[in-house]
Short mmCIF file of C-alpha atoms in Angstrom, two decimals:
data_model
loop_
_atom_site.label_atom_id
_atom_site.label_comp_id
_atom_site.label_asym_id
_atom_site.label_seq_id
_atom_site.Cartn_x
_atom_site.Cartn_y
_atom_site.Cartn_z
CA MET Y 1 -11.15 -57.09 66.32
CA ARG Y 2 -13.97 -59.04 64.73
CA THR Y 3 -13.16 -62.69 64.26
CA ASP Y 4 -16.36 -63.92 62.66
CA SER Y 5 -17.37 -63.64 59.02
CA SER Y 6 -20.20 -61.19 59.73
CA PRO Y 7 -22.40 -60.11 56.82
CA GLY Y 8 -21.67 -56.53 57.88
CA SER Y 9 -18.33 -56.48 56.10
CA LEU Y 10 -17.13 -57.33 52.63
CA PRO Y 11 -15.08 -60.52 52.30
CA ALA Y 12 -11.39 -60.43 51.63
CA ARG Y 13 -10.42 -60.84 47.99
CA GLU Y 14 -9.71 -64.48 47.28
CA HIS Y 15 -9.03 -66.62 44.25
CA LEU Y 16 -12.32 -67.95 42.96
CA PRO Y 17 -12.53 -71.77 43.06
CA ALA Y 18 -13.15 -73.65 39.83
CA GLY Y 19 -15.78 -75.77 41.54
CA ASP Y 20 -19.54 -75.57 41.03
CA ALA Y 21 -20.25 -75.40 37.31
CA GLY Y 22 -23.91 -74.61 37.98
CA THR Y 23 -23.19 -70.98 38.83
CA PRO Y 24 -21.28 -69.08 36.15
CA VAL Y 25 -18.08 -67.42 37.26
CA LEU Y 26 -18.30 -64.77 34.54
CA ASP Y 27 -21.37 -62.86 33.34
CA VAL Y 28 -20.66 -60.83 30.20
CA VAL Y 29 -23.32 -58.17 29.55
CA ILE Y 30 -23.90 -56.80 26.05
CA PRO Y 31 -26.01 -53.61 26.21
CA VAL Y 32 -27.84 -53.05 22.92
CA TYR Y 33 -30.23 -50.56 21.36
CA ASN Y 34 -31.62 -51.32 17.89
CA GLU Y 35 -28.83 -53.76 17.03
CA GLU Y 36 -30.83 -56.33 15.05
CA LYS Y 37 -28.05 -56.58 12.46
CA ASP Y 38 -24.99 -56.99 14.71
CA LEU Y 39 -26.42 -58.79 17.74
CA GLN Y 40 -26.46 -62.36 16.48
CA PRO Y 41 -22.93 -62.36 14.94
CA CYS Y 42 -21.61 -60.75 18.13
CA VAL Y 43 -23.18 -63.27 20.51
CA LEU Y 44 -22.24 -66.29 18.38
CA ARG Y 45 -18.63 -65.15 18.09
CA LEU Y 46 -18.35 -64.35 21.80
CA HIS Y 47 -20.01 -67.63 22.77
CA GLN Y 48 -17.63 -69.63 20.61
CA HIS Y 49 -14.62 -67.77 21.98
CA LEU Y 50 -15.62 -68.39 25.60
CA LYS Y 51 -16.40 -72.04 24.90
CA SER Y 52 -12.94 -72.50 23.42
CA THR Y 53 -10.76 -70.43 25.76
CA PHE Y 54 -12.47 -69.66 29.07
CA PRO Y 55 -11.78 -72.27 31.78
CA TYR Y 56 -14.79 -71.43 33.96
CA ALA Y 57 -18.56 -71.55 33.54
CA PHE Y 58 -19.90 -68.36 31.95
CA ARG Y 59 -23.05 -66.54 30.96
CA ILE Y 60 -23.76 -64.00 28.21
CA THR Y 61 -26.54 -61.54 29.06
CA ILE Y 62 -28.13 -59.39 26.35
CA ALA Y 63 -29.42 -56.17 27.94
CA ASP Y 64 -31.90 -54.59 25.53
CA ASN Y 65 -32.28 -50.84 26.11
CA ALA Y 66 -35.86 -50.30 24.86
CA SER Y 67 -35.09 -51.26 21.25
CA THR Y 68 -37.80 -50.49 18.71
CA ASP Y 69 -36.64 -52.86 15.94
CA THR Y 70 -36.43 -56.68 16.01
CA THR Y 71 -33.57 -56.77 18.53
CA PRO Y 72 -35.79 -58.32 21.26
CA GLN Y 73 -36.80 -61.15 18.93
CA VAL Y 74 -33.18 -61.83 17.97
CA ALA Y 75 -32.21 -61.86 21.66
CA SER Y 76 -35.01 -64.29 22.53
CA ARG Y 77 -34.01 -66.62 19.70
CA LEU Y 78 -30.38 -66.65 20.86
CA GLU Y 79 -31.50 -67.37 24.43
CA ALA Y 80 -33.53 -70.34 23.20
CA GLU Y 81 -30.70 -71.73 21.09
CA LEU Y 82 -27.73 -71.29 23.46
CA ALA Y 83 -27.85 -72.51 27.06
CA GLU Y 84 -25.32 -69.90 28.24
CA VAL Y 85 -27.24 -66.92 26.83
CA ARG Y 86 -29.85 -64.86 28.69
CA SER Y 87 -31.83 -61.89 27.41
CA PHE Y 88 -33.14 -59.03 29.49
CA ARG Y 89 -35.42 -56.17 28.45
CA LEU Y 90 -35.42 -52.64 29.88
CA GLU Y 91 -38.11 -50.17 28.90
CA GLN Y 92 -35.77 -47.19 29.28
CA LYS Y 93 -32.64 -46.29 27.37
CA GLY Y 94 -29.23 -45.82 28.93
CA ARG Y 95 -26.14 -48.01 28.89
CA GLY Y 96 -25.39 -47.22 32.52
CA ARG Y 97 -28.94 -48.13 33.53
CA ALA Y 98 -28.68 -51.46 31.72
CA LEU Y 99 -25.33 -52.39 33.27
CA ARG Y 100 -26.37 -51.37 36.76
CA THR Y 101 -29.64 -53.32 36.59
CA VAL Y 102 -28.17 -56.54 35.21
CA TRP Y 103 -25.01 -56.42 37.34
CA SER Y 104 -27.06 -55.80 40.49
CA ALA Y 105 -29.19 -58.88 39.74
CA SER Y 106 -26.44 -61.24 38.58
CA ASP Y 107 -25.22 -64.10 40.75
CA ALA Y 108 -21.86 -64.42 38.95
CA PRO Y 109 -18.83 -63.34 41.02
CA ILE Y 110 -17.20 -61.63 38.02
CA LEU Y 111 -19.23 -59.14 35.97
CA ALA Y 112 -18.09 -57.75 32.63
CA TYR Y 113 -19.45 -55.91 29.63
CA MET Y 114 -18.44 -55.22 26.06
CA ASP Y 115 -19.91 -53.31 23.14
CA VAL Y 116 -21.95 -55.22 20.58
CA ASP Y 117 -19.66 -54.19 17.70
CA LEU Y 118 -16.81 -56.23 19.25
CA SER Y 119 -14.33 -53.50 18.38
CA THR Y 120 -12.06 -54.94 21.08
CA ASP Y 121 -10.25 -58.15 20.20
CA LEU Y 122 -11.65 -60.99 22.33
CA ASN Y 123 -8.19 -62.31 23.13
CA ALA Y 124 -8.03 -59.59 25.80
CA LEU Y 125 -11.07 -60.97 27.66
CA LEU Y 126 -9.26 -63.60 29.73
CA PRO Y 127 -6.43 -61.19 30.70
CA LEU Y 128 -9.17 -58.70 31.66
CA VAL Y 129 -10.95 -60.95 34.15
CA ALA Y 130 -8.00 -63.07 35.36
CA PRO Y 131 -6.83 -60.50 37.99
CA LEU Y 132 -10.38 -60.37 39.36
CA ILE Y 133 -10.66 -64.15 39.53
CA SER Y 134 -7.29 -64.43 41.26
CA GLY Y 135 -8.23 -61.80 43.85
CA HIS Y 136 -5.51 -59.40 42.78
CA SER Y 137 -7.74 -56.53 41.60
CA ASP Y 138 -11.21 -55.08 42.13
CA LEU Y 139 -11.92 -53.70 38.65
CA ALA Y 140 -10.33 -54.17 35.22
CA ILE Y 141 -10.52 -52.02 32.11
CA GLY Y 142 -9.34 -52.32 28.55
CA SER Y 143 -7.11 -49.46 27.45
CA ARG Y 144 -6.70 -48.23 23.89
CA LEU Y 145 -4.20 -45.60 25.02
CA SER Y 146 -1.57 -47.97 26.38
CA ARG Y 147 1.69 -47.95 24.44
CA SER Y 148 1.34 -51.65 23.67
CA SER Y 149 -2.24 -51.31 22.41
CA ARG Y 150 -2.87 -51.59 18.67
CA VAL Y 151 -5.68 -49.28 17.61
CA VAL Y 152 -7.20 -48.43 14.25
CA ARG Y 153 -9.50 -45.39 14.27
CA GLY Y 154 -9.97 -41.98 12.76
CA ALA Y 155 -8.15 -38.83 13.85
CA LYS Y 156 -11.34 -37.21 15.19
CA ARG Y 157 -12.15 -40.03 17.60
CA GLU Y 158 -8.50 -40.29 18.62
CA PHE Y 159 -8.42 -36.57 19.45
CA ILE Y 160 -11.71 -36.70 21.38
CA SER Y 161 -10.65 -39.73 23.41
CA ARG Y 162 -7.27 -38.30 24.39
CA THR Y 163 -8.72 -34.88 25.16
CA TYR Y 164 -11.38 -36.41 27.39
CA ASN Y 165 -8.81 -38.39 29.34
CA LEU Y 166 -6.66 -35.27 29.76
CA ILE Y 167 -9.72 -33.50 31.18
CA LEU Y 168 -10.24 -36.35 33.65
CA ARG Y 169 -6.61 -36.22 34.73
CA GLY Y 170 -6.63 -32.46 35.11
CA SER Y 171 -10.00 -32.04 36.83
CA LEU Y 172 -10.59 -35.28 38.75
CA GLN Y 173 -6.95 -36.41 39.15
CA ALA Y 174 -7.79 -39.70 37.43
CA ARG Y 175 -4.83 -42.02 36.91
CA PHE Y 176 -6.45 -44.66 34.70
CA SER Y 177 -5.68 -44.18 31.03
CA ASP Y 178 -8.93 -44.92 29.16
CA ALA Y 179 -12.37 -44.33 30.66
CA GLN Y 180 -14.44 -44.81 27.51
CA CYS Y 181 -13.34 -48.17 26.15
CA GLY Y 182 -16.38 -50.48 26.13
CA PHE Y 183 -14.51 -53.37 27.71
CA LYS Y 184 -14.60 -53.55 31.51
CA ALA Y 185 -15.06 -55.98 34.40
CA ILE Y 186 -15.71 -55.80 38.13
CA ARG Y 187 -16.01 -58.21 41.04
CA ARG Y 188 -19.62 -58.62 42.17
CA ASP Y 189 -18.88 -57.95 45.85
CA VAL Y 190 -17.31 -54.65 44.82
CA ALA Y 191 -20.13 -53.80 42.41
CA GLN Y 192 -22.84 -54.23 45.03
CA VAL Y 193 -21.19 -51.57 47.18
CA LEU Y 194 -19.93 -49.28 44.42
CA LEU Y 195 -22.95 -49.16 42.08
CA PRO Y 196 -25.32 -47.39 44.55
CA LEU Y 197 -22.86 -44.49 44.61
CA VAL Y 198 -22.86 -44.10 40.81
CA GLU Y 199 -25.56 -41.68 39.73
CA ASP Y 200 -25.24 -41.56 35.93
CA THR Y 201 -27.40 -43.85 33.78
CA GLY Y 202 -25.82 -43.13 30.39
CA TRP Y 203 -22.36 -43.03 28.85
CA PHE Y 204 -20.71 -41.30 31.82
CA PHE Y 205 -21.52 -44.33 34.00
CA ASP Y 206 -18.11 -45.92 33.32
CA THR Y 207 -16.15 -42.80 34.17
CA GLU Y 208 -18.03 -42.11 37.38
CA MET Y 209 -17.61 -45.70 38.53
CA LEU Y 210 -13.87 -45.65 37.86
CA VAL Y 211 -13.30 -42.27 39.53
CA LEU Y 212 -15.14 -43.30 42.69
CA ALA Y 213 -13.35 -46.66 42.78
CA GLU Y 214 -9.97 -45.00 42.39
CA ARG Y 215 -10.67 -42.36 45.04
CA ALA Y 216 -11.78 -45.10 47.43
CA GLY Y 217 -8.46 -46.92 46.99
CA LEU Y 218 -9.75 -49.89 45.01
CA ARG Y 219 -7.31 -51.57 42.64
CA ILE Y 220 -7.94 -51.03 38.92
CA HIS Y 221 -6.15 -53.32 36.47
CA GLU Y 222 -5.55 -52.08 32.91
CA VAL Y 223 -5.20 -54.36 29.91
CA PRO Y 224 -3.80 -53.09 26.58
CA VAL Y 225 -6.22 -54.05 23.81
CA ASP Y 226 -6.31 -54.36 20.05
CA TRP Y 227 -9.18 -52.17 18.90
CA VAL Y 228 -10.73 -51.32 15.53
CA ASP Y 229 -13.14 -48.40 15.24
CA ASP Y 230 -16.69 -49.19 14.13
CA PRO Y 231 -17.55 -46.76 11.30
CA ASP Y 232 -21.28 -47.48 11.76
CA SER Y 233 -21.35 -46.49 15.44
CA THR Y 234 -24.59 -44.74 16.44
CA VAL Y 235 -23.06 -42.80 19.33
CA HIS Y 236 -23.88 -39.07 19.15
CA ILE Y 237 -20.48 -37.56 19.86
CA VAL Y 238 -21.56 -33.98 20.67
CA LYS Y 239 -24.35 -34.99 23.05
CA THR Y 240 -22.19 -37.63 24.70
CA ALA Y 241 -19.33 -35.16 25.17
CA THR Y 242 -21.69 -32.58 26.67
CA ASP Y 243 -23.18 -35.10 29.09
CA ASP Y 244 -19.70 -36.29 30.04
CA LEU Y 245 -18.54 -32.76 30.85
CA LYS Y 246 -21.64 -32.23 33.00
CA GLY Y 247 -20.81 -35.47 34.79
CA VAL Y 248 -17.21 -34.39 35.36
CA TRP Y 249 -18.46 -31.14 36.92
CA ARG Y 250 -20.99 -32.96 39.14
CA VAL Y 251 -18.54 -35.58 40.41
CA GLY Y 252 -15.75 -33.03 40.86
CA LYS Y 253 -18.05 -30.83 42.91
CA ALA Y 254 -19.13 -33.77 45.08
CA LEU Y 255 -15.51 -34.85 45.65
CA ALA Y 256 -14.39 -31.31 46.49
CA GLY Y 257 -17.26 -30.90 48.96
CA GLY Y 258 -16.63 -34.24 50.64
CA SER Y 259 -20.26 -35.34 50.14
CA LEU Y 260 -19.44 -38.71 48.58
CA PRO Y 261 -19.51 -41.45 51.26
CA LEU Y 262 -16.40 -43.24 50.00
CA ASP Y 263 -15.97 -44.82 53.45
CA ARG Y 264 -18.58 -47.35 52.31
CA LEU Y 265 -15.92 -48.74 50.01
CA ALA Y 266 -13.40 -49.22 52.81
CA ARG Y 267 -11.93 -52.67 52.85
CA PRO Y 268 -11.39 -55.42 54.12
CA PHE Y 269 -10.90 -56.65 50.58
CA GLY Y 270 -7.55 -58.16 51.53
CA ASP Y 271 -4.33 -57.67 53.40
CA ASP Y 272 -3.38 -54.11 52.50
CA PRO Y 273 0.22 -53.52 53.62
CA ARG Y 274 -0.60 -49.85 54.17
CA ASP Y 275 -2.92 -50.92 57.01
CA ARG Y 276 -0.18 -52.71 58.93
CA GLU Y 277 1.19 -51.05 62.03
CA ILE Y 278 4.96 -51.29 61.55
CA GLN Y 279 7.20 -50.11 64.33
CA ASP Y 280 9.12 -46.87 63.69
CA VAL Y 281 7.26 -46.22 60.42
CA PRO Y 282 4.67 -43.45 60.95
CA LYS Y 283 1.50 -44.25 59.04
CA GLY Y 284 0.98 -42.06 55.98
CA LEU Y 285 4.04 -39.92 56.68
CA ALA Y 286 5.50 -40.10 53.15
CA ARG Y 287 2.21 -39.16 51.47
CA GLN Y 288 1.61 -36.36 53.99
CA LEU Y 289 5.09 -34.95 53.45
CA VAL Y 290 4.59 -34.84 49.68
CA GLY Y 291 1.17 -33.21 50.02
CA PHE Y 292 2.44 -30.72 52.59
CA CYS Y 293 5.41 -29.75 50.43
CA VAL Y 294 3.20 -29.15 47.40
CA VAL Y 295 0.73 -27.09 49.42
CA GLY Y 296 3.57 -25.30 51.17
CA GLY Y 297 5.26 -24.37 47.90
CA LEU Y 298 2.06 -22.94 46.47
CA SER Y 299 1.32 -21.16 49.76
CA THR Y 300 4.78 -19.56 49.75
CA LEU Y 301 4.26 -18.20 46.24
CA PHE Y 302 0.83 -16.94 47.26
CA TYR Y 303 2.31 -15.34 50.39
CA LEU Y 304 5.08 -13.58 48.45
CA LEU Y 305 2.57 -12.27 45.94
CA LEU Y 306 0.34 -10.93 48.71
CA TYR Y 307 3.31 -9.38 50.50
CA THR Y 308 4.39 -7.59 47.35
CA VAL Y 309 0.87 -6.22 46.86
CA PHE Y 310 0.39 -5.13 50.50
CA ARG Y 311 3.87 -3.59 50.61
CA GLN Y 312 2.77 -1.02 48.06
CA PHE Y 313 0.61 0.78 50.60
CA SER Y 314 1.90 -0.34 54.03
CA GLY Y 315 5.05 -0.98 55.98
CA SER Y 316 6.89 -4.29 55.93
CA GLN Y 317 5.51 -5.53 59.26
CA ILE Y 318 1.86 -4.84 58.35
CA ALA Y 319 2.32 -6.27 54.86
CA ASN Y 320 3.94 -9.39 56.32
CA ALA Y 321 1.15 -9.87 58.90
CA LEU Y 322 -1.66 -9.46 56.35
CA ALA Y 323 -0.02 -11.68 53.74
CA LEU Y 324 0.75 -14.37 56.32
CA LEU Y 325 -2.80 -14.27 57.72
CA VAL Y 326 -4.52 -14.72 54.34
CA SER Y 327 -2.09 -17.38 53.13
CA ALA Y 328 -2.31 -19.21 56.48
CA ILE Y 329 -6.10 -19.57 56.17
CA ALA Y 330 -5.75 -20.90 52.63
CA ASN Y 331 -2.86 -23.15 53.71
CA THR Y 332 -4.85 -24.70 56.57
CA ALA Y 333 -7.85 -25.38 54.32
CA ALA Y 334 -5.66 -26.96 51.62
CA ASN Y 335 -3.69 -29.12 54.06
CA ARG Y 336 -6.88 -30.18 55.81
CA ARG Y 337 -8.33 -31.59 52.60
CA LEU Y 338 -5.33 -32.60 50.49
CA THR Y 339 -2.58 -33.52 52.96
CA PHE Y 340 -4.46 -35.02 55.91
CA GLY Y 341 -7.58 -36.18 54.05
CA VAL Y 342 -10.16 -34.49 56.29
CA ARG Y 343 -13.44 -34.20 54.35
CA GLY Y 344 -16.67 -32.42 55.12
CA ARG Y 345 -17.29 -29.40 57.33
CA GLY Y 346 -16.92 -31.10 60.70
CA ASP Y 347 -14.41 -29.33 62.99
CA ALA Y 348 -13.52 -26.96 60.15
CA VAL Y 349 -13.77 -23.90 62.44
CA LYS Y 350 -11.73 -25.64 65.13
CA HIS Y 351 -9.04 -26.56 62.62
CA GLN Y 352 -8.88 -22.98 61.33
CA ALA Y 353 -8.58 -21.68 64.90
CA GLN Y 354 -5.72 -24.07 65.58
CA GLY Y 355 -4.23 -23.08 62.24
CA LEU Y 356 -4.29 -19.44 63.37
CA VAL Y 357 -2.29 -20.39 66.44
CA VAL Y 358 0.25 -22.01 64.15
CA PHE Y 359 0.07 -18.81 62.07
CA GLY Y 360 0.93 -16.80 65.19
CA ILE Y 361 4.06 -18.85 65.69
CA GLY Y 362 5.02 -18.30 62.06
CA LEU Y 363 4.32 -14.60 62.46
CA ILE Y 364 6.68 -14.42 65.40
CA LEU Y 365 9.42 -16.13 63.38
CA THR Y 366 9.02 -13.97 60.28
CA SER Y 367 8.41 -10.71 62.15
CA GLY Y 368 11.45 -11.38 64.32
CA SER Y 369 13.50 -11.97 61.18
CA LEU Y 370 12.35 -8.66 59.70
CA ALA Y 371 13.06 -6.87 62.96
CA ALA Y 372 16.57 -8.29 63.02
CA LEU Y 373 17.09 -7.24 59.39
CA ASN Y 374 15.90 -3.69 60.07
CA ALA Y 375 18.16 -3.51 63.11
CA ALA Y 376 21.13 -4.58 61.00
CA SER Y 377 20.31 -2.26 58.10
CA SER Y 378 18.35 0.98 58.21
CA ASP Y 379 17.05 0.68 54.63
CA PRO Y 380 17.21 -2.96 53.38
CA GLY Y 381 16.35 -3.62 49.75
CA HIS Y 382 13.18 -5.42 48.69
CA THR Y 383 15.16 -8.42 47.38
CA THR Y 384 16.93 -8.73 50.73
CA GLU Y 385 13.62 -8.62 52.57
CA LEU Y 386 12.21 -11.39 50.39
CA ALA Y 387 15.32 -13.55 50.91
CA VAL Y 388 15.08 -13.20 54.70
CA LEU Y 389 11.36 -13.96 54.61
CA VAL Y 390 11.91 -17.09 52.49
CA ALA Y 391 14.46 -18.42 55.01
CA ALA Y 392 12.17 -17.60 57.93
CA ASN Y 393 9.22 -19.24 56.18
CA LEU Y 394 11.21 -22.43 55.59
CA ALA Y 395 11.80 -22.71 59.33
CA ALA Y 396 8.15 -21.90 60.02
CA THR Y 397 7.06 -24.48 57.47
CA VAL Y 398 8.90 -27.32 59.21
CA LEU Y 399 7.37 -26.30 62.51
CA ARG Y 400 3.94 -25.94 60.89
CA PHE Y 401 4.04 -29.52 59.55
CA LEU Y 402 4.97 -30.91 62.95
CA LEU Y 403 2.19 -28.98 64.66
CA PHE Y 404 -0.36 -29.92 61.97
CA ARG Y 405 0.50 -33.60 62.24
CA ALA Y 406 0.70 -33.82 66.03
CA TRP Y 407 -1.91 -31.26 67.12
CA VAL Y 408 -4.27 -29.93 64.44
CA PHE Y 409 -4.82 -33.14 62.41
CA PRO Y 410 -3.54 -35.96 64.67
CA ASP Y 411 -3.66 -39.58 63.56
CA ARG Y 412 -6.10 -40.80 66.20
CA ARG Y 413 -6.10 -44.34 67.45
CA ASP Y 414 -8.78 -46.69 66.15
CA ASP Y 415 -10.67 -46.61 69.46
CA ASP Y 416 -11.00 -42.83 69.23
CA ARG Y 417 -12.35 -42.79 65.70
CA PRO Y 418 -16.07 -42.72 64.97
CA SER Y 419 -17.66 -45.74 63.43
CA THR Y 420 -17.65 -45.81 59.66
CA VAL Y 421 -20.21 -47.50 57.44
CA VAL Y 422 -19.73 -50.25 54.95
CA ALA Y 423 -22.29 -52.12 52.94
CA SER Y 424 -23.03 -55.78 52.67
CA HIS Y 425 -25.05 -57.68 50.15
CA THR Y 426 -27.50 -60.53 50.34
CA PRO Y 427 -26.88 -63.51 48.08
CA ALA Y 428 -28.74 -63.43 44.81
CA PRO Y 429 -31.52 -66.01 44.44
CA ASN Y 430 -31.52 -68.69 41.77
CA THR Y 431 -33.64 -66.66 39.36
CA PRO Y 432 -31.14 -64.08 38.18
CA TYR Y 433 -33.44 -61.16 37.49
CA ASP Y 434 -36.19 -61.49 40.09
CA ILE Y 435 -34.55 -60.40 43.32
CA PRO Y 436 -35.30 -58.36 46.44
CA PHE Y 437 -34.36 -54.73 46.15
CA ASP Y 438 -34.27 -51.90 48.62
CA THR Y 439 -36.29 -48.97 47.21
CA SER Y 440 -36.11 -46.16 49.75
CA TYR Y 441 -32.75 -44.84 48.56
CA ASP Y 442 -33.43 -41.21 47.64
CA ASN Y 443 -30.02 -39.64 47.92
CA PRO Y 444 -27.03 -41.23 46.17
CA TYR Y 445 -24.78 -39.82 48.86
CA GLY Y 446 -26.17 -41.25 52.04
CA THR Y 447 -29.69 -42.06 53.32
CA PRO Y 448 -31.21 -45.00 55.21
CA TYR Y 449 -32.59 -48.08 53.53
CA ASP Y 450 -35.88 -49.96 53.80
CA ALA Y 451 -36.66 -53.41 52.46
CA THR Y 452 -39.09 -53.55 49.53
CA GLN Y 453 -39.55 -56.04 46.69
CA PHE Y 454 -39.70 -55.28 42.99
CA ARG Y 455 -38.42 -56.66 39.71
CA ALA Y 456 -35.03 -55.53 38.50
CA GLY Y 457 -36.45 -54.66 35.09
CA GLU Y 458 -38.60 -51.97 36.67
CA ALA Y 459 -35.55 -50.01 37.81
CA ALA Y 460 -35.76 -46.32 36.92
CA ASP Y 461 -33.54 -43.32 37.53
CA ARG Y 462 -33.47 -43.70 41.32
CA SER Y 463 -34.78 -47.16 42.06
CA TRP Y 464 -31.54 -48.85 41.00
CA ARG Y 465 -29.80 -47.54 44.07
CA ASP Y 466 -31.15 -50.27 46.31
CA ALA Y 467 -29.29 -53.31 44.89
CA THR Y 468 -29.95 -55.42 48.02
CA LEU Y 469 -27.71 -53.29 50.19
CA GLN Y 470 -27.77 -53.24 53.96
CA LEU Y 471 -25.73 -50.63 55.75
CA GLN Y 472 -24.21 -51.59 59.08
CA PRO Y 473 -21.80 -49.66 61.32
CA LEU Y 474 -18.29 -50.97 61.22
CA ARG Y 475 -15.43 -49.73 63.35
CA PRO Y 476 -11.99 -49.50 61.77
CA THR Y 477 -10.93 -52.53 63.82
CA ASP Y 478 -13.69 -54.71 62.32
CA THR Y 479 -11.64 -56.27 59.58
CA ASP Y 480 -10.76 -59.59 58.15
CA PRO Y 481 -9.24 -61.68 61.00
CA ARG Y 482 -6.11 -62.25 58.93
CA ASN Y 483 -5.49 -58.52 58.55
CA ARG Y 484 -4.21 -56.65 61.58
CA ARG Y 485 -5.34 -53.07 61.32
#
């Protein structure tokens, strides 16, 4: 177990001290594009609210997405007039690009953003960031779909928002309630590891970030908000919806294929009780049982359907063997990915071979049951056959789970597991937007890094991925000294 605070691992989540007022605790980013009319009222109102209610030092950063009107001049004037305001210019459009660039360069431990129209009531800002400051959560989002939220908007936008979130729940198994609300926050130590995995540079940026964070086991805090629709919004709904659906397909495909290196987001962020080794409590048993039962139920239905089809042109024994073989292959693949969390193609053939051995045992049980039935009755009915097979499959299922858990997908000890990779970050310099970046990152899902210098404002579609990351091998036992893995 590592006992030093090595830069190779992320620190445990801790309550942020209210000490040095020179470094802002909160950096609120306002991404804008041609917002010369709304920018100044927004910044002045937000600045006044933070001055009156926020107990820590803060910064407001205006991220200009290649505006062609007088937005840059308005931003510069606000920066000159208010000490807590900074302006930053990007020569390319894209809300995701703006957030990633500014967040990657910021030295504030809590990073947030909100839309320039201030549709969300600012009274939700402190509840949004408080769980991040206290160390309770990793990300926080405002939700317009919570029961206690108070929202005023048209039926069309309401329908689109709820439909989109249903798509996320159905396709990506997302559990957060509102991916599109422009009111979010993240801890900087989390952002510097999570952002290089987020590929989108536009409106889907939020969704992709949240899905990856949730799949990696990070804690997402939701805050019900009061929200009033902006009738003058310039968002192109059809194009945004199309891009979002493309993003859902891309992320879903990457998750299904196991190509996303979510191990980089492995803690130690704190003392996770699920990591404790408690005597007589098998690790992950409850979750594995639930997953196995779901897969087993679906596999049984699939098996019965196949048996009914094969029985039309073959005897009961041949139909049973064929149906069990096909369903066993599908069952092993599903349990490998969903129940025991094995991703990628490594050892897939070995697991299928072991699964076939388990299939052979199930075949003996079910075939023996059919043989006993035929011995007891010369011409049993189809319903009777199915009932006997269901009982035999229940017994085979229990045995299959035990063999899967103990033999096919065993829970190996830490010393037997390969080293995983986590990322660490280098502290940001005093100048917030002139920092060292790492520019050799070609593949968002896992390539080496080199050290190169460039300005954050020059970040393009791929160059953002560097964000001062250094990858170092970390064994599962290399954790926070207070957390026994």
